[in-house]
Each structure stands twice: as structure tokens, then as C-alpha cells.
Amino acid sequence: MIKVPAEVPLARPALGSAGRTGTWRVLKPVIHYDKCTRCRLCFFYCVENTIDLEKNLYPRIDYDYCKGCGVCAQVCPTAAIEMVKEVK
Amino acid sequence: MIKVPAEVPLARPALGSAGRTGTWRVLKPVIHYDKCTRCRLCFFYCVENTIDLEKNLYPRIDYDYCKGCGVCAQVCPTAAIEMVKEVK
Amino acid sequence: MMLMRGNAACPGCPIPRELDALLEVTGEKTVLVVPASCSTVIMGDSRGMPSRVPVVHSAFAASPAIASGLKSALEARGEKATVVVWAGDGGTGDIGFASLSGAAERNEDILYVCYDNEAYMNTGIQRSGLTPFGAWTTTTPSGKREWKKPVPQLIAEHGVPYVATASIAYLFDYQAKVRKAKDITGFRYIHLLSPCPPGWRHDSSLTVEVAKLAVETGIWPLYEIERGKFRLTSISKTLTDKKKRKPVTEYLKLQGRFANLTQEQIKEIQDEVDRMWDEFSKLEG
Amino acid sequence: MMLMRGNAACPGCPIPRELDALLEVTGEKTVLVVPASCSTVIMGDSRGMPSRVPVVHSAFAASPAIASGLKSALEARGEKATVVVWAGDGGTGDIGFASLSGAAERNEDILYVCYDNEAYMNTGIQRSGLTPFGAWTTTTPSGKREWKKPVPQLIAEHGVPYVATASIAYLFDYQAKVRKAKDITGFRYIHLLSPCPPGWRHDSSLTVEVAKLAVETGIWPLYEIERGKFRLTSISKTLTDKKKRKPVTEYLKLQGRFANLTQEQIKEIQDEVDRMWDEFSKLEG
Amino acid sequence: MIEISLKGRGGQGVVTAGELLTKAVIMEGKFAQSIPFFGGERRGAPVSSEVRVSDKPIPLHRRVYNPDVVTVFDTTLIEIVNPLEGIKEDGVLIINSDNPKKHWKNTYYVNATDIARNLGLVVAGWSVVNTAMLGALVKVTGIADPELLEKAVMEEFPGKLGELNAKAIHLGSKEVKALD
Amino acid sequence: MIEISLKGRGGQGVVTAGELLTKAVIMEGKFAQSIPFFGGERRGAPVSSEVRVSDKPIPLHRRVYNPDVVTVFDTTLIEIVNPLEGIKEDGVLIINSDNPKKHWKNTYYVNATDIARNLGLVVAGWSVVNTAMLGALVKVTGIADPELLEKAVMEEFPGKLGELNAKAIHLGSKEVKALD
Amino acid sequence: MQRTSTRNIVKAMVGNHAVAYAVMQAKPQVLAVYPITPQTTMLEKLSEYVDSGKLKARMIRVESEHSAMASIYGAALAGARVFTATASQGLLYMTEMIYWAGGQRVPIVAAVATRAIASPWSILDDHQDFVSKRDAIWIQMMAENVQEAYDLTLQAFRISENPNVLLPVMMGFDGFILTHTMERVEVLPDDVVDSFLPPREFNLIDFSDPVGIGPVATPDDYIFFRHQAQKAMERAKAVIDQVGREFEELAGRGYGSTECYLCDDAEYLVVSMGAWTGDARVAVDRVREKGIRAGLLKIRAFRPFPKEVVRNVVRKARGVMVLDRAVSYGSGGVLGIEVKSASYGLDVPIHDVIGGLGGKDVRPMHVEKALEDLAVGALEEERWLL
Amino acid sequence: MQRTSTRNIVKAMVGNHAVAYAVMQAKPQVLAVYPITPQTTMLEKLSEYVDSGKLKARMIRVESEHSAMASIYGAALAGARVFTATASQGLLYMTEMIYWAGGQRVPIVAAVATRAIASPWSILDDHQDFVSKRDAIWIQMMAENVQEAYDLTLQAFRISENPNVLLPVMMGFDGFILTHTMERVEVLPDDVVDSFLPPREFNLIDFSDPVGIGPVATPDDYIFFRHQAQKAMERAKAVIDQVGREFEELAGRGYGSTECYLCDDAEYLVVSMGAWTGDARVAVDRVREKGIRAGLLKIRAFRPFPKEVVRNVVRKARGVMVLDRAVSYGSGGVLGIEVKSASYGLDVPIHDVIGGLGGKDVRPMHVEKALEDLAVGALEEERWLL
Ligand SMILES: Cc1ncc(C[n+]2csc(CCOP(=O)(O)OP(=O)(O)O)c2C)c(N)n1
Ligand SMILES: Cc1ncc(C[n+]2csc(CCOP(=O)(O)OP(=O)(O)O)c2C)c(N)n1
Ligand code: SF4
Ligand code: SF4
Ligand code: SF4
Ligand code: SF4
Ligand code: SF4
Ligand code: SF4
Ligand SMILES: [Mg+2]
Ligand SMILES: [Mg+2]
């Protein structure tokens, strides 16, 4: 195959294609693990895919990219996620 | 209103916009009035609108424009229309 | 006579009569919008046109939109007139389908008539989305593999006030539908099956016969959908009973474009027609 | 994670998750075709993209056709891959509708997903044919007057093998439908209601809640039509009984775009939903 | 270079005639060009086709204005389209007629309609006279090898139909006469 | 001509701030121009707006590269977008902060977030700090008549909201301080 | 540049709103605008006007740009004053209808918020979209600033509907750089606009005299119509200048096909079109300070192209550089080609300076540098401002 | 003009069938062609080839030209050799995708059966459609006769897929005048075509190295890509000539961007493109007989425009007339503008002779007359052959 020269308009996969979107946050989701039942709903519904599951199945938020939308807090059945004001 | 100058692409109504289409005929519909019951089907179905009705409601073909398609002969319930070869 | 004699339609082409019958009903205050199609050619040239009402020629995909604009402007100047799109199946169901669907969704106050000769005839018989299953065209040399796009149903799904099918063989039914459509406000759609002797490969004298058989075999049901209500019309009312319908072969065999259908394909077509009528029975019942 | 973090979606936008859930099922051998839309922006820029599978950016009206070509070429080189169009409601039901209908009519072997945020969001919230009745947009300042164009039904009328609706709030249902669609050959269509916090005027945290209420109120029924057979899915199966459905106001009241609806309009909407479910009951029963 | 104008009606095979002639000439190693009438062909409506034949490459692409040969498939056209317009002083007119009039000083005629009809070359009521006319044309002008013309015809219409058309060429060529 | 750069985040009203300032200047009979950041605005994402103010017509349409004044609505941006790039030697930096650092020799600060919050100027969790910042900006630079700015604000936001914003201008202007 | 008439009303407006305002004052009966960045906020403003009744018109909410142009074309035939606006992909998507309207010689006004063309995507400014319609039998004018965008919009209706012209007019203005930039704008009072722009008098749908509009044309007729169109373009030159003068009487701002800045004694000339003309003006001032006698020729009317003026101005220079925001790939800058062609026969060196594509910002210093290089013979035949 | 190689096979074919034949020999995997006069008989022939298995390709039966170009674009990305053909309204309807494919630098071959543009309707020939794509980052070549249409189609694939080029190629040939005219054509044996045109090696869909194709580009990247495209166009000039020479070795017919006929000592030069070049050749011969030293420069590659050659040939003449079958209304003949721009700085008078629009037949005598007038200084700056 022809090697396509760099002069052709292409993009390559990259983490943070829009930058460190964690800086966009106004409110920050904080998980109160004591309340967490590991139901994983936050993990399923985080619209940004910024919640990982630990080995022990506890959710962990990737604050580098979490945009602070609050969906996780909203879907958490035990109100284990609190949205707190970002301190900047 | 502005008079639109002749330089703008327009067409005006005209009889025989494609010429004297009667000359296109290979076969010519001839009405045998003796067989005609004045049912007017030929008049209704002449696809070219080239059949007129006389005052007495007998059909008359406008040979200047009749293209000789044969639809009239086909729809005539009494076979009063015959398609004959054009003599040229 | 609103559409004058001596135009460029092929011998046996029903379009001039179809147009005349339409204009008989809609009258002098009609604007015809005609996209690229055989009707473009029939409408003459810069030396003269057969129409006695204004004709707005249109790019292939543009007629529903041109009609929307025309109607809006006529309304703005207080002129009561019927704006009619007169389009082929290709302009309607293929390239112009987004524009048509848009106008239907906006419920534009226009009457859209699709004369359906089931292929691109003006360019010499190429397949359209509305070409029926099995039909030969120059771009489907061994018959079309897909089914005919059900455009009247698709438009009806848009919730427009009036949708109807019609046939040149049932002139009164056709004109009655035009009359009804004329008096309705909003988007009205009439789909007219329109045989084409050179394209369907039948003798020019058989135009009306073929159109009639399409209805009698049930391949082309005559119906209207008025504000969502479906109703069979004319002779089609009597055809829900399969025994009353002629076998589809009667229709197919007259046309060269179906000459190479296999027995299986013919059965498929017959089954499809029967299935459709079963649904009609439900809708009507 | 097939769609990487840190992309340009608004906070609370479901699109990244919707895409990721799709790609989880279709896997690495997926090509995404993305027409002009919010997703174009989400797909990054010349400096990098969030997708781990090839993305083919597309002009607004071109994606069904680009996908047709891609699939044909992949097939010609013997590559088994899923070609997915990922398009907004505007690209799907307005400008791209002819192209979509054409691909459906040809039964192209592609999976078309319309993520429907019910307006042109990328250009800043303008009405589309799929904007619901009554909704505010910048081009319908006092609410849209027409009803939402019923695109899934329209596609189903084309006789394609698979059509389904889905919702981000019912992820398993959505992914099950993608899985089913992936294994079918021919044209497959999934229509995904996709809330948009700035466009629908709801708090970014309510995305899933709003999506859920759309289903629970019956405004957004979950169903699939497999080779013509209609079937309600997931929770919607339980909603044919009107009493089980929440009133539409529960859905409407969360969204600023419906803030100026009159009581009458709300009733119209409720009636329309009820009418739709009556039909579903018939179809299912 | 010889320029030929073929005039007929939709359904008579005018364009095909031009192409068959062109093929035959090219088979011979010479140069030829066939330019059809540009427009929607309707059965019965006037149609024309123009042919150039030459020993050298033909650079021209304009239409033929001053034909050396005019071939009229249907004499009723003579009034309608004035096929003789521009014909060269020493040009030749070939008409399909059983009752020829002297429309031009050098007039030839053949009853191509009868030839076609007798051979059963009739499509939808139309006698397809093109091959009989070609036979006459080649005979009168000598611009193509009749055998190659037959070969071209057989390629275009394989089987039985080709044979009939080949016969039509033959008969056209045999029966064409000068009118004096 | 004075060139001003306004840096903030989607939701803070950066573009509106530039336009309000421009309007106020134009009401005064002077010339001004407001050039927003060109791109999809996402809540929380960096946004900028640039303003030119002059006594004469402004022919320029390029972006502002060497601002006289840089106004930062959210100090976290200082690391991300380097708002001081190109600032004039004697340029002025105005930041929204309760805990200011000396990012630039001429730094002014105001706690616009508190002003907005106290006035209830909060939308979707965002304190809309733009008018308070404008108040500070006008106070520090004197480029617009505060009364006209208030008028512009009242036109833009009729009623109660306008009053609150006018108050914010007032407070911003009152509370801004030089950092030394 | 900008002079003031006492009756003018001063406003601060972004370009899109200024154009929308002019459109409202022009009182069209039918609009059809499809959203596209950077034009959309104009559509939104117009929707607001229509919705609130400030503009009594129908806004047809079409499903594509092809239909936008088609629907206003239809409306224009039936006598309505009409307007649309678009950009980039939208302008390309309506290409067929653009040519259609031009060929039919129907008065229409369209604003183009210029934007780069994909692929790759860019929502930012250049002129590639605008120039793509230079053969389409449309008058094309381009604004330098928000004020001009407002003024030219009003003038466009007058020019388009002039019975000696009858051509659609496209008003280009730089995307974002003007559409989204707020500037001081002097608008005319409504009654002044009414006197400048009386109700439209063009109509082709007359049931007592039915015509076929845009029929098949015989070759003789076809080339005749086209020749007439070319003549109408020629006549439009005077009309553009005349309308500009009339407008000046009302508004105090003079217009015409071109504008010269320090041309008279200019040895080194910049030719430019659109918003960066202002920046070029600054560059001219700056190099003048350095002793280089520079001048600037602004092209306001791109079609009809003011060949005669260009030629006369170029003739007097020692070197010319054309600023080009659009390229005919495989040939050169589009404006450059025009200028060279119009000046054919002269021997003043003409250089192409291509820049600003896809939103790339161009600064006076780039023009300054190019002018300095031009003066010392160091400017390439084609320079790209990368 | 036409030389012969012994391995060539002589056929009699109409232009559309000759191009279809070349396409079949080029072995594309994916085609998408939408019917439009005068291209349609090519589509029909290709459909036949595909249906009968002579060409193992998929013909996508799209619903419009926009989709025709879009679908072969998609196929081209995924490694298929692709082809489409269109004309006039169809070319306009796919405008957006034409620019799209050009901007993305994807090898594609499209044939354009040139035809006038509506409104008013005309199905007949001129070049207005073809030239409307001159900015679209496509190589554009135009054939003089059926033989060239065949030859250039084959060459187009080679040029397009050349790794130093990677640009789509448009092959124009006059509607009806070539599409429907039957001429002698020498075709290459299939194996010779195979050696000339090995399987395509361009592919962007690689699941082990996923890329985003045509993403939003930052301004810096955007202008970079465009600058590279312009450079690729520049490089294409040599490739066109090189491929022409290689083709000559196989076919015995030489090609290149231009062709000169009696240029060397020509005082009066005709510049021309497309089918009427042959007629112009005849006119040149005729006026030579009358003692006027005329010559002819044929433009085969319109993009990249062979500026250097044009300039060098024009330089030697005393007067030049450019035959133009397309007009940039409000400016001048399109080819004329190019020639003047390319020749800028020379002082040989260049005249525009515009004709053939909407199928209007142009005869050698028209060219003859113009040449004679040129020689005696009686040719207008712009003459229309009405
Ligand atoms: C954009 C565009 N593409 C293609 C064409 C060529 N064209 C003209 S008419 C036609 C077919 C029309 O088919 P249909 O709408 O069914 O009408 P019919 O000719 O069968 O009456 C086509 C493809 C065109 N005019 N414009
Ligand atoms: C031909 C064309 N017209 C207009 C646009 C501008 N445009 C880009 S995205 C968009 C709206 C997309 O709406 P939708 O498909 O619903 O996707 P969303 O942005 O809502 O995700 C528009 C109008 C365009 N890119 N191309
Ligand atoms: S706040 Fe939003 S982005 Fe952040 S983890 Fe929660 S759901 Fe994900
Ligand atoms: S949703 Fe709440 S309870 Fe469930 S895993 Fe997340 S934090 Fe824990
Ligand atoms: S033959 Fe045809 S055109 Fe003539 S009268 Fe009968 S139906 Fe009419
Ligand atoms: S159809 Fe026959 S019977 Fe009836 S009116 Fe005509 S000719 Fe007479
Ligand atoms: S081709 Fe068919 S539809 Fe067209 S004019 Fe002829 S008969 Fe009528
Ligand atoms: S505007 Fe709506 S759809 Fe678009 S990215 Fe933002 S939330 Fe998502
Ligand atoms: Mg049709
Ligand atoms: Mg949307």
C-alpha cells in the first residue's frame, strides 16, 4: 500500500483530544465510598466514560477528564456521589 | 410591474410546440361513423387530446396533430376506429 | 383544452392527457412546477409551450421547494391559485425525496402529483427507486432486484391531509381526487401510475389497457388517505376479495420489460400483491 | 474504552457514552461515518481524535452514500467489518433524507444510527424535521408548529430488515439492538433519542433522567421491527396500558424548551402519545 | 472526405444506419465518423444522422452543413425538414420511394419500405428501412465495402435478424435506381 | 486605540462582556469592536473575546495579539491558555480572585465570583461574573463611561436581571484593587 | 471610509445582525435560510423578527440549502422580494440552484458569510466558497466591515431589481471576522430605506399572460440569452456605481465597484477584497511611514469585475500584490488571476499573496512585510502566508 | 494526431462507449453513476459490463449525483479503484462532494460529458459545467476526440493514483459531440492495460492504524494541507507528461498537458480545449493556405494549468485568440482569463472568442474568420459567435 503522506488531512487517536477537560468542571463529583454499594450505575452512565472500576469494583473518577456534569450523582441510587464546588 | 425583457428565458403558449405532429403517424385512426355510438371513450382517452367532439357529439380527429398511437381504436367499444397505414 | 396539441410526447404517452385532465379541474389559476423529466420536453422549448397556464421549469430535485416559494409569494400578494408540482417518479422518490419530505413535513399548501412511469424515462429508461421488482431497465439489464419504494405510504406517514393514488384508465376517479385535493389546504399528494410505451415496452395503443390492468390485477390499488383515513376508491373497492382480482400475469405479460421474469418471480409479485390487499382489508374493515 | 476521554462534548452530553456503547458491541472492525453534527466536533480535530476505530467525516447529506461505498470496497477486498453511520437528526431526516432513503431502498449492508437530539445542535439549536411539536428552538421562538417526522416508521416502510428505537437510559436494550443489528445483513437502522442539555434546556446532570422519562411517559417507545415484525422491547413492553405510563408533563417539565407550552398543547401531545400507543397495542396484539 | 446526411424518423433506424456505415468504413482501415441527431427521439418524429468518411483522420466535430450525399428514409420529410439544404452542387440524393419525384438533379431511389416489409423487418408497425437504404447508399457512392457492411450488421444484430438485415443491404443495393 | 483581551470559560459570559463594553463605547460616540472566540462554546471550556476601543474608526479585523488589557474571569485559565502572551509592556492584568497572585507587574483583582454569587447571578452552578469584571475593567482603564455601560446592560437584560447586573458593574468597579 | 449623515442611527451590531436588520428594513415577503456556521445567528435574528411580527414575511424552514435557494427562486418568480443567506458547504450544496437563478435572471439577494470549504472541516473564514460562484451569472459584492455589510445588503436589492440589470446579487462578508464581530453601525431610518427601496415590481406569474419559465432553449436562443446576461453584467457596473451614489446621498457613505486608498501616487499597490482590506490599509500606512509609497485598491464588486478600473490603477504602479483568500488549485490565487487577466498587456509585476485560508489569521505585518519585499524585488510570484 | 501501435485493436465506438471500455479495462471495484444526458449511455454500457460479469465491480445505483460522488469517495478511502461520470446539473449537484474529494486528496476518476447549465434547459454541449470545478483541487483534462477520451480515461487512473499526486482527476469530453459520435478508436489489449495500470495501492481504512479522515483542521493545519495540495498540483504537471510518454510507448499516441499544431512559426495563435480543437485545426490549415501564419495550442490539462507552456507559446505570437465555450459572466471567457493571467506581462494581444454555448454549432469558418480578423486587427476584444 502507498504510504499516505502527512500532507493529507487525517487525525490519529488521542486521549484528551479537546484538552484536559477536567479543567472545565464547575462542580466536582466526589464519591463517598462509605455509601457506595458498587452497583456500577455511575460507571455505566457516566456520559464521558470518565469513571473506571477498580479491581474491587469500586468506581473511581478520572478527574483529568471528568467534566463535572453530575450525571453520576444523579443516577447513584444511594446518593453516594456529591457534587462539590471546584476550588480553583 | 417591470416589463420583463425578451432577453429572459421564457416560452409562450403555442399550438404544435413540437411541430405538426400529425406527420409522425405511421398508422392513421379512421372513424367508421356507422359503427360509432358516440360513447366518447375515444375522446376521453385520446392521450394527445386530438379528438374533438362535434356539436352532434360525434368524435372528430385532428389529423394535424394526432400521432397515430392507436389508443382510441383500442378503447373504442364498438371497434369503430380502424388504424390504417399512412399513405405518404 | 388546457394542454395544447402537437407537443413532444411520444405517441401513446398518457402525460398530455393526464395533464389536461388535471388542469381541467384546477383551472386557469394553476401554476405548474415541472422538474427535469419527460414532461420538461413535453413542455416545449423557447419557441413555444403547450401549456395554457404558467409553467415553472425546475431543477431535478427542486420542485417541492420552488412550489413552496411560489405559493408563499402568491399568498403574500393575495392571489388564490393552485400550485401544482408535476413530477416523475425519479424526481419524486429519488433525488427529490428530501425536498418532498421536507415540504410534506412543513405541510406546504401545494398539490404534488407524481406521474409514475416507474423509471427515468427522459434519459432513456434507467431504474428508479420506484421501478417495480423484476422490471428490466437499461441499468437493470436482468431485472430490478429491489421492491418498488412505497412513496404514497411514505408521504401518508408524514401526516399530510391528503394522499391518493390514481390511474389514467380511471379518469373520473383521478379528476375527483384532484377536485378534492384542490379544496384542501396543506400538502396534498396524488400518485398517478403512468404507462410509458417505449419504457414499458408495450404497443402505444395499449396505454390505457395496461393502466387498467394495473388496477384490475390489484398491482395498482386506487385509494385515498384523507386526514389519516384510508379508503379504497373506484373499482378498487371491489377488489379486496382476491377472486375479483385478475392474476398479475395479465398485467405483466403485455409489457416487454417483464418478459424475462421467472415463474418464481411472478409468484413473488402475486404474493406481494395479495399481502398488500390483506392489509387493505384490515385498514378498510 | 473505544471512545477516549477528554473530547469536546458538552458536559452532560450523552454522545460519547452512546458511541462507546455502540463500539463496545461492534468492536475494532468498525468504521464510523460521521456527517456534519455535534459529533464532528466531538471527533476532535487534526491534532487528535477520541475514536479508536477509523472515522470517516462526511458532508452533511452524504453519509449513507459514503457508507455504501465504504462497505462495497471493504467487501471487495474481503474485509469483514461493520460500517456504521453515526448521524444526527438533521443529517438523517432533513438534508440527508433522500440519500438515506436511497440506501434503504437499495438495502445497503450498513448500520445507520441516528442519535436524535431533536434539533440542529451543532449550529446552535435550530429546528429540524425531527424537532417535536411545541419545542422552542432558535428558529421556532414560539414553539414548533409541526409534528416530529416519524423517521423510524418511514425507514421501516422501506421494508429494510431491521429498524429499532433506543435510549441511553436503557443501555442494555440499546446494546442488545446493536448486537442484533450487527449480525443482520442489509440495511439496519437504530434511532436513539439523545438528550442535549443546552439544547433541551435541562441541567447537565439530568441527561439520563430525561432520557428515562421519555420512555416512561411513552413519548419515546422502545421497539424493534425485524423483517416487518413489530415488537416493543424493554420497559416499553409494559406500557401499552395507559395507566402504566407516566403523564407526558413529567418529561416536558424538566426541559426549558417546553417551558412555554400551553395546557392545550400539552393535552395535544398527551393525546398524540395515547393514540400512538393504541396503534402499538393493535400491532402487538 | 465525403459527408453524408441521413434523414428519417424515429423508429426507422437512422442513427444505427450511420453507425453501421461508420463501422464498415473503419473495418476497412479508413476513417469515419457518425454524428447522431441530438435530442429526444420520438417514434415518428424527424431524426437525422450525419456521417463523414475519409482516408485520413477526421479532425472535424462540427455538424455536416454541405453533404455530398443526402439519404432520405421517408419522403414526407422533404417538406418538413428541407433535407436538401446545403447539399453540394454535385451532391447525390437517395430516397426511399416507390413513386419518386425528382427533388434534386442527382436523385436515386429505392423502395426500402417494401424490401423491409417483405423481409419482415417491421417493428411496431414501422418498416425498419435503414439497412436497405444503406445498401442503396453504398451502391450509389461506393464509400464502403458491402461485405464489411454486412459484417458490421451481423455484429450489431446477431443471428437471424442479422441475416435479414444483410439481405436488406443486398436488395437495397440491387434495387436502387437513378431517376432521370 | 486600546486592545483588550477577555478570557474566561463557557458560561461566564465572556462574549457578552465584550459586546457590552463595545456597546457602551459606541454609545459614547466612539469606536469599538468586539471579536469573539470562534468555535463551539462548551460550558466550562476556555473562551475568549477581544475588544478594540478607539476614538477613530477601526480598520483592523485581525485578532488581538498585543493587548493593553487582559481580563481573566477564572484564574485557573492562567496555566491553561497563557492569557498574558503578547501583553504590552505597560499592559494591565485584571483577574477575578479572592486570593490573587502577582502574575504580571500591573495586576488588579476583584472577587467577581463573590459579587455575582451575592447578587444571585448564578446560572446552572456558574457564577456569571462578566458584569462585575466589566465594572473592574472600566474602573481600572477608564475606557468606557460606567453609566453608559449600565445602560447597555439594561438594554441587554431588561428588568430585574439588568438591575442586578448594573449592580454588579458597580460593585466590580468599587471593589477592584491593585495588587502590589 | 465612514462618513456620517445626521439622520443615521448609530448602533452596535455584529455583522450577522446588521445584515438581518437591513433585510428587515428591505421588507422581503419570503425568506428561506438554512442554518450553517457562521451564518446561523443571522437566521436566528431573522426568525425572531418574523416571529415577533417586526418583519411581515414567511420564513420557509427548508430542509437543505438546495431547497432554500429553490424556494426563494419560486417566490421571486411570483413577485416576492426574497432573501437567503448561507456559507461554505451550504453554498456548494445549493450550487445547482445558484446557477439556475442566475441563468433565469431573477432578482434575488443572498448573503454569504464566507467560510472555508471541507474536506477537512473548517468553520472559519476564507473566500473559497464565495468565488466558487463567479461564473454563475450573479453579481457578487464583498463587504469590508459590518457597516458595509449593512449598506451593501440594502443596495443589493436595488441593484438586483433594476430593470436594466435583473440579476441576482450575492453579498459576501467574512465569516466570524465580520459575522460575529460587533462594530459601530449607522443604520438608516426605516422611512429612508423605504424611499431608497420601493416595493418590488418584478413578477413572472401572470395568469392572464402565462409563460413557461426556464424552458428548453434552442442553441440559438440559449447563446442569445447568455450573451444578454453578459451584457446585463456589463450594464450592472454603472448601476452599482449609481446606486452607490444614491445611497451616499442618503447615508453619507459612498460606494461603488472599487475603492482606492492612496492610489494616486502609489508605486506599490495592494489589491484586496473583504475584511482584511482594513488590515492592509494599516499596513499601507505603516510602510508609507517607512518611505514606501504604497496604496490599496479594494475590490468591492467581484462580479462584474471592474476590469477597467483595475487596469487603470495597476498601470500606474511599479509593483502590485494581490491578497488572495481563495485559490484556484493548479493555477493561482483567484483574485490574482482576475487582476492579471484584467491588466493583461501591462508589464507592472503582479504578485500573489495567498493567506487566511481556513481561518488562518493574517496580520498587517504580513502585508507590510510583503509590501517591503515587493518594493525591493524580493516578493515571490506566489507567496503563501503559512 | 493519431499514430498507431501494432498491438492496438481498432474499433468503432461512440465516445461514451469508448470511455466505458477504458473503465472496464481499468478494473475498478466500485462504480456509482447517475443518469444524465449526454452521459447516460456510458452508464448503460457499464451496467451491461457489470451485469454480464465482464467487469467485476459493484455498480451502486444511487439516488443522486451527490450520492454518486459520496459513495465512490467512501469506496476510494477503503482502497477501491473507483469511477463515476456525470454532466451539467449532475456535476453541479455533486459540487459539495467534488470539493470534498479534492480537499481530501483521494484518487478518483470522473468523466464529465460536458453540457450547458440551466436555466434555461439545454442538454447540449458547452464547457460551463466542467470549468465550474476549476478550484476544486481536481486535475482536469479534456479530450479532443473519442480516441483521446479513451486514452485519457486510462491515463487518469495512473495520474490520480501516483503517490506524488494523490488527486482526483476529471476527464472532460464534449457532450454529444464526442459522447454520441462514433469514431475510429484504437484500444489497448487488456494485458497491456494491466501492465500500464497495476492494482491500486491507496487505502486509508486500516483497522490496525485507525485514522480520522477529513477532521476539523486547525487554521495552521488547514492552510498547510491546502498549500500541499497546491504543490501536488504543481508536481502533477510532470506526472501528466510522464504518464503521457509511458502511454505513448504502449499505444503509439503521445500525450501531455498541451499539444501544439504549427506553433513554431505561428504569428496568429488559436488556443482551444475540447472537441472543437479539430475544427480549429482545419481553420488554421485554411488560413495558412491564405498566407496567414496561424497555429494552434491545445490545452489538454486545464488543471493544473500549463502556465509555463502557454506563456512560452503566446510569447512568440503576434496575436492570440482564445476559443471559449464557457464564460465567467461579468468577467470574460474562462479559458481566456486563464491564458491572459498565465501570459501576464507579455504584450501580445489576446482576444476572447466565445461560442458554442448551449449546443450552438461552431464551424471552422467562424474560427477562420476570427483568425483573419485577428491578422488584420479587426477582432474585438471579446467576440461572441451568436
Ligand atoms: C441533478 C440532475 N441529475 C440528473 C438529471 C438528468 N435527468 C433529467 S430527467 C431524468 C429522469 C427523470 O425521471 P423521472 O423523474 O422518473 O421522470 P420521467 O423522465 O420518467 O418522466 C434525469 C435523470 C438532471 N436533469 N439533473
Ligand atoms: C450542506 C450543509 N449545510 C449546513 C451545514 C451546517 N451544519 C453543520 S452541523 C448542522 C446541524 C446538524 O444537526 P444534526 O444532524 O441534528 O446533528 P447535531 O448537531 O444536532 O448533533 C448544520 C446545519 C453543513 N455542514 N452542511
Ligand atoms: S460528573 Fe459527569 S463526567 Fe464526571 S464522572 Fe460524573 S458523569 Fe462522568
Ligand atoms: S452509582 Fe453510587 S452506589 Fe453505584 S457504584 Fe456508583 S457511587 Fe457506588
Ligand atoms: S391515434 Fe392516438 S393521438 Fe390519434 S386520435 Fe387516436 S388516441 Fe388520439
Ligand atoms: S370510442 Fe368508438 S364508439 Fe365511442 S365515440 Fe369514439 S369512435 Fe364512437
Ligand atoms: S418516454 Fe415514456 S413517459 Fe416519456 S414521453 Fe415517451 S411515453 Fe411519455
Ligand atoms: S450541543 Fe447537545 S448534542 Fe451537541 S455536544 Fe452539546 S450536549 Fe451534545
Ligand atoms: Mg419516470
Ligand atoms: Mg440534532
Coordinates of C-alpha atoms in Angstrom, one line a residue, chain A:
Chain A
M1 CA 0.0 0.0 0.0
I2 CA 1.0 3.6 -0.6
K3 CA 2.2 5.3 2.4
V4 CA -0.2 8.2 2.8
P5 CA 1.8 11.4 3.1
A6 CA 1.4 13.6 6.1
E7 CA 0.0 16.3 3.8
V8 CA -3.4 14.5 3.6
P9 CA -5.9 15.7 6.2
L10 CA -6.1 12.9 8.8
A11 CA -6.3 12.6 12.6
R12 CA -5.0 9.9 14.9
P13 CA -6.5 8.6 18.1
A14 CA -5.6 10.7 21.2
L15 CA -6.6 10.8 24.8
G16 CA -7.8 14.3 25.6
S17 CA -8.5 15.4 22.0
A18 CA -10.2 18.5 23.5
G19 CA -7.6 19.1 26.1
R20 CA -7.7 18.3 29.8
T21 CA -11.4 18.6 30.1
G22 CA -11.2 18.2 33.8
T23 CA -10.5 21.9 33.9
W24 CA -14.0 22.6 32.6
R25 CA -15.6 21.5 35.9
V26 CA -17.6 23.8 38.0
L27 CA -18.8 21.1 40.3
K28 CA -16.8 18.1 41.2
P29 CA -18.2 14.7 41.8
V30 CA -16.9 13.2 45.0
I31 CA -17.7 9.6 45.8
H32 CA -18.4 8.8 49.4
Y33 CA -17.3 5.3 49.4
D34 CA -19.0 4.5 52.6
K35 CA -22.3 4.9 50.9
C36 CA -21.3 3.2 47.7
T37 CA -22.8 -0.2 47.0
R38 CA -20.7 -0.9 43.9
C39 CA -23.9 -1.0 41.9
R40 CA -21.8 0.5 39.0
L41 CA -24.7 2.6 37.7
C42 CA -22.4 5.6 37.8
F43 CA -19.9 3.7 35.7
F44 CA -22.5 2.7 33.2
Y45 CA -24.0 6.1 32.9
C46 CA -21.0 8.4 33.1
V47 CA -21.6 10.1 29.8
E48 CA -17.9 10.9 29.4
N49 CA -16.6 7.5 30.2
T50 CA -14.5 9.0 32.9
I51 CA -15.4 6.5 35.6
D52 CA -13.2 3.4 35.9
L53 CA -13.8 0.4 38.0
E54 CA -11.2 -0.6 40.4
K55 CA -10.3 -4.3 40.8
N56 CA -12.6 -4.4 43.8
L57 CA -15.3 -2.9 41.6
Y58 CA -15.4 0.4 43.4
P59 CA -15.8 3.3 41.0
R60 CA -13.0 5.8 40.6
I61 CA -13.4 9.1 38.8
D62 CA -10.7 10.3 36.3
Y63 CA -10.6 13.9 37.3
D64 CA -8.3 14.8 34.5
Y65 CA -11.2 14.5 32.1
C66 CA -14.4 14.4 34.2
K67 CA -16.3 17.4 33.1
G68 CA -18.4 17.6 36.2
C69 CA -21.8 17.2 34.6
G70 CA -23.3 15.5 37.6
V71 CA -25.0 12.6 35.8
C72 CA -23.2 10.1 38.0
A73 CA -24.5 11.8 41.1
Q74 CA -28.0 11.8 39.7
V75 CA -28.1 8.2 38.8
C76 CA -26.4 6.9 42.0
P77 CA -29.2 5.1 43.9
T78 CA -27.5 5.7 47.3
A79 CA -26.6 9.3 46.8
A80 CA -23.0 8.3 47.3
I81 CA -21.8 10.9 44.9
E82 CA -21.8 14.5 46.0
M83 CA -21.2 17.4 43.6
V84 CA -19.0 19.9 45.4
K85 CA -17.8 23.3 44.1
E86 CA -14.4 23.2 42.4
V87 CA -11.8 25.1 44.3
K88 CA -9.7 26.9 41.8

